[in-house]
Amino acid sequence: MDGVLVDSMPFHAAAWKKAFLDMGMEIRDQDIYEIEGSNPRNGLPLLIRKALKEPDAYDFETITAIYRQEFKRIFELKAFDGMKECLEMLKARFLLSVVSGSDRLIVNGILDQLFPGIFDMVVTGDDVLNSKPHPDPFLKAVELLKVGKNECVVVENAVLGVEAAKRADIYCIGIPTYVEPSKLDRADLIVGDHKKLMEHLLNLE
């Protein structure tokens, strides 16, 4: 969702940075972009270590609560141009699922406003114990959709998301929204921008 459907990661980054600052830590946008796709339970220890601190010394619930409050305050909802129309055309031919590491409340709130009725299944960070880069979120979507992995295509803009897709043994298209294309080199195909992504998806058989 974040970075593929919605241009939202800068708001996530700003909210996490505020939460960390309130707890006496500093992190960079790039630190957050590189762990995009993980849920707070798996991602927070990585970010705390990036801030050169020990995860055990911090209460994850407190940090996450500050992040959620700040994200809600600053977030401006914006889908990438043409994405809603592209999805509506794809829905006529394919089953569609969102697989996000974000909270269920955040994911459903965004989808209900921007893409109502589009997705057949939604998997959030609350639905699996092991987030990306573990394959579990994508395998959960495959199970819910009742399809074979060989029938699926994952679209990912995050390093951990591409890794998760490949660990799940699913074909993956990478779109480098917030990271360098080389960071997504495990993807089966890398497209340069959202226009090229949508052209490719609409030509799928």
PDB file of N, CA and C in Angstrom, residues 3-4 155-158 162 173-179 184 187 189-195 197:
ATOM      1  N   GLY A   3       3.609   3.602  -0.723  1.00  0.00           N
ATOM      2  CA  GLY A   3       4.652   3.680  -1.741  1.00  0.00           C
ATOM      3  C   GLY A   3       4.292   3.020  -3.054  1.00  0.00           C
ATOM      4  N   VAL A   4       3.249   2.185  -3.063  1.00  0.00           N
ATOM      5  CA  VAL A   4       2.756   1.596  -4.315  1.00  0.00           C
ATOM      6  C   VAL A   4       1.414   2.219  -4.683  1.00  0.00           C
ATOM      7  N   VAL A 155       3.611  -6.640  -6.188  1.00  0.00           N
ATOM      8  CA  VAL A 155       4.200  -5.340  -6.535  1.00  0.00           C
ATOM      9  C   VAL A 155       4.733  -4.740  -5.246  1.00  0.00           C
ATOM     10  N   GLU A 156       6.027  -4.433  -5.195  1.00  0.00           N
ATOM     11  CA  GLU A 156       6.668  -3.967  -3.967  1.00  0.00           C
ATOM     12  C   GLU A 156       7.606  -2.795  -4.238  1.00  0.00           C
ATOM     13  N   ASN A 157       7.604  -1.827  -3.321  1.00  0.00           N
ATOM     14  CA  ASN A 157       8.562  -0.721  -3.404  1.00  0.00           C
ATOM     15  C   ASN A 157       9.592  -0.791  -2.281  1.00  0.00           C
ATOM     16  N   ALA A 158       9.427  -1.761  -1.365  1.00  0.00           N
ATOM     17  CA  ALA A 158      10.281  -1.828  -0.179  1.00  0.00           C
ATOM     18  C   ALA A 158      11.266  -2.994  -0.269  1.00  0.00           C
ATOM     19  N   VAL A 162      10.278  -6.951  -1.111  1.00  0.00           N
ATOM     20  CA  VAL A 162      10.824  -7.769  -2.208  1.00  0.00           C
ATOM     21  C   VAL A 162      11.407  -9.058  -1.644  1.00  0.00           C
ATOM     22  N   ILE A 173       7.440  -7.643  -8.877  1.00  0.00           N
ATOM     23  CA  ILE A 173       7.783  -6.424  -9.614  1.00  0.00           C
ATOM     24  C   ILE A 173       8.193  -5.378  -8.586  1.00  0.00           C
ATOM     25  N   GLY A 174       9.370  -4.788  -8.768  1.00  0.00           N
ATOM     26  CA  GLY A 174       9.853  -3.755  -7.864  1.00  0.00           C
ATOM     27  C   GLY A 174       9.672  -2.371  -8.458  1.00  0.00           C
ATOM     28  N   ILE A 175       9.227  -1.426  -7.631  1.00  0.00           N
ATOM     29  CA  ILE A 175       9.128  -0.026  -8.046  1.00  0.00           C
ATOM     30  C   ILE A 175       9.856   0.822  -7.001  1.00  0.00           C
ATOM     31  N   PRO A 176      10.938   1.488  -7.395  1.00  0.00           N
ATOM     32  CA  PRO A 176      11.786   2.195  -6.430  1.00  0.00           C
ATOM     33  C   PRO A 176      11.245   3.581  -6.076  1.00  0.00           C
ATOM     34  N   THR A 177      10.157   3.610  -5.298  1.00  0.00           N
ATOM     35  CA  THR A 177       9.512   4.880  -4.950  1.00  0.00           C
ATOM     36  C   THR A 177      10.387   5.729  -4.033  1.00  0.00           C
ATOM     37  N   TYR A 178      10.949   5.091  -2.994  1.00  0.00           N
ATOM     38  CA  TYR A 178      11.697   5.849  -1.989  1.00  0.00           C
ATOM     39  C   TYR A 178      13.135   5.380  -1.816  1.00  0.00           C
ATOM     40  N   VAL A 179      13.538   4.325  -2.526  1.00  0.00           N
ATOM     41  CA  VAL A 179      14.909   3.816  -2.416  1.00  0.00           C
ATOM     42  C   VAL A 179      15.522   3.724  -3.812  1.00  0.00           C
ATOM     43  N   LEU A 184      16.444  -2.899  -4.800  1.00  0.00           N
ATOM     44  CA  LEU A 184      15.366  -3.854  -5.089  1.00  0.00           C
ATOM     45  C   LEU A 184      15.808  -4.924  -6.080  1.00  0.00           C
ATOM     46  N   ALA A 187      14.118  -8.327  -7.036  1.00  0.00           N
ATOM     47  CA  ALA A 187      12.850  -8.405  -7.775  1.00  0.00           C
ATOM     48  C   ALA A 187      13.082  -9.029  -9.150  1.00  0.00           C
ATOM     49  N   LEU A 189      11.482  -8.117 -11.831  1.00  0.00           N
ATOM     50  CA  LEU A 189      11.412  -7.011 -12.782  1.00  0.00           C
ATOM     51  C   LEU A 189      11.380  -5.713 -11.984  1.00  0.00           C
ATOM     52  N   ILE A 190      12.136  -4.709 -12.427  1.00  0.00           N
ATOM     53  CA  ILE A 190      12.079  -3.379 -11.796  1.00  0.00           C
ATOM     54  C   ILE A 190      11.566  -2.398 -12.839  1.00  0.00           C
ATOM     55  N   VAL A 191      10.500  -1.669 -12.476  1.00  0.00           N
ATOM     56  CA  VAL A 191       9.963  -0.636 -13.368  1.00  0.00           C
ATOM     57  C   VAL A 191      10.353   0.737 -12.806  1.00  0.00           C
ATOM     58  N   GLY A 192      10.552   1.711 -13.693  1.00  0.00           N
ATOM     59  CA  GLY A 192      11.141   2.978 -13.278  1.00  0.00           C
ATOM     60  C   GLY A 192      10.229   3.903 -12.489  1.00  0.00           C
ATOM     61  N   ASP A 193       8.931   3.862 -12.800  1.00  0.00           N
ATOM     62  CA  ASP A 193       8.014   4.781 -12.122  1.00  0.00           C
ATOM     63  C   ASP A 193       6.599   4.218 -12.168  1.00  0.00           C
ATOM     64  N   HIS A 194       5.650   4.953 -11.571  1.00  0.00           N
ATOM     65  CA  HIS A 194       4.278   4.450 -11.485  1.00  0.00           C
ATOM     66  C   HIS A 194       3.589   4.362 -12.846  1.00  0.00           C
ATOM     67  N   LYS A 195       3.931   5.255 -13.742  1.00  0.00           N
ATOM     68  CA  LYS A 195       3.340   5.205 -15.095  1.00  0.00           C
ATOM     69  C   LYS A 195       3.719   3.889 -15.782  1.00  0.00           C
ATOM     70  N   LEU A 197       4.727   1.168 -14.272  1.00  0.00           N
ATOM     71  CA  LEU A 197       4.115   0.076 -13.507  1.00  0.00           C
ATOM     72  C   LEU A 197       2.696  -0.181 -13.994  1.00  0.00           C
TER      73      LEU A 197
END
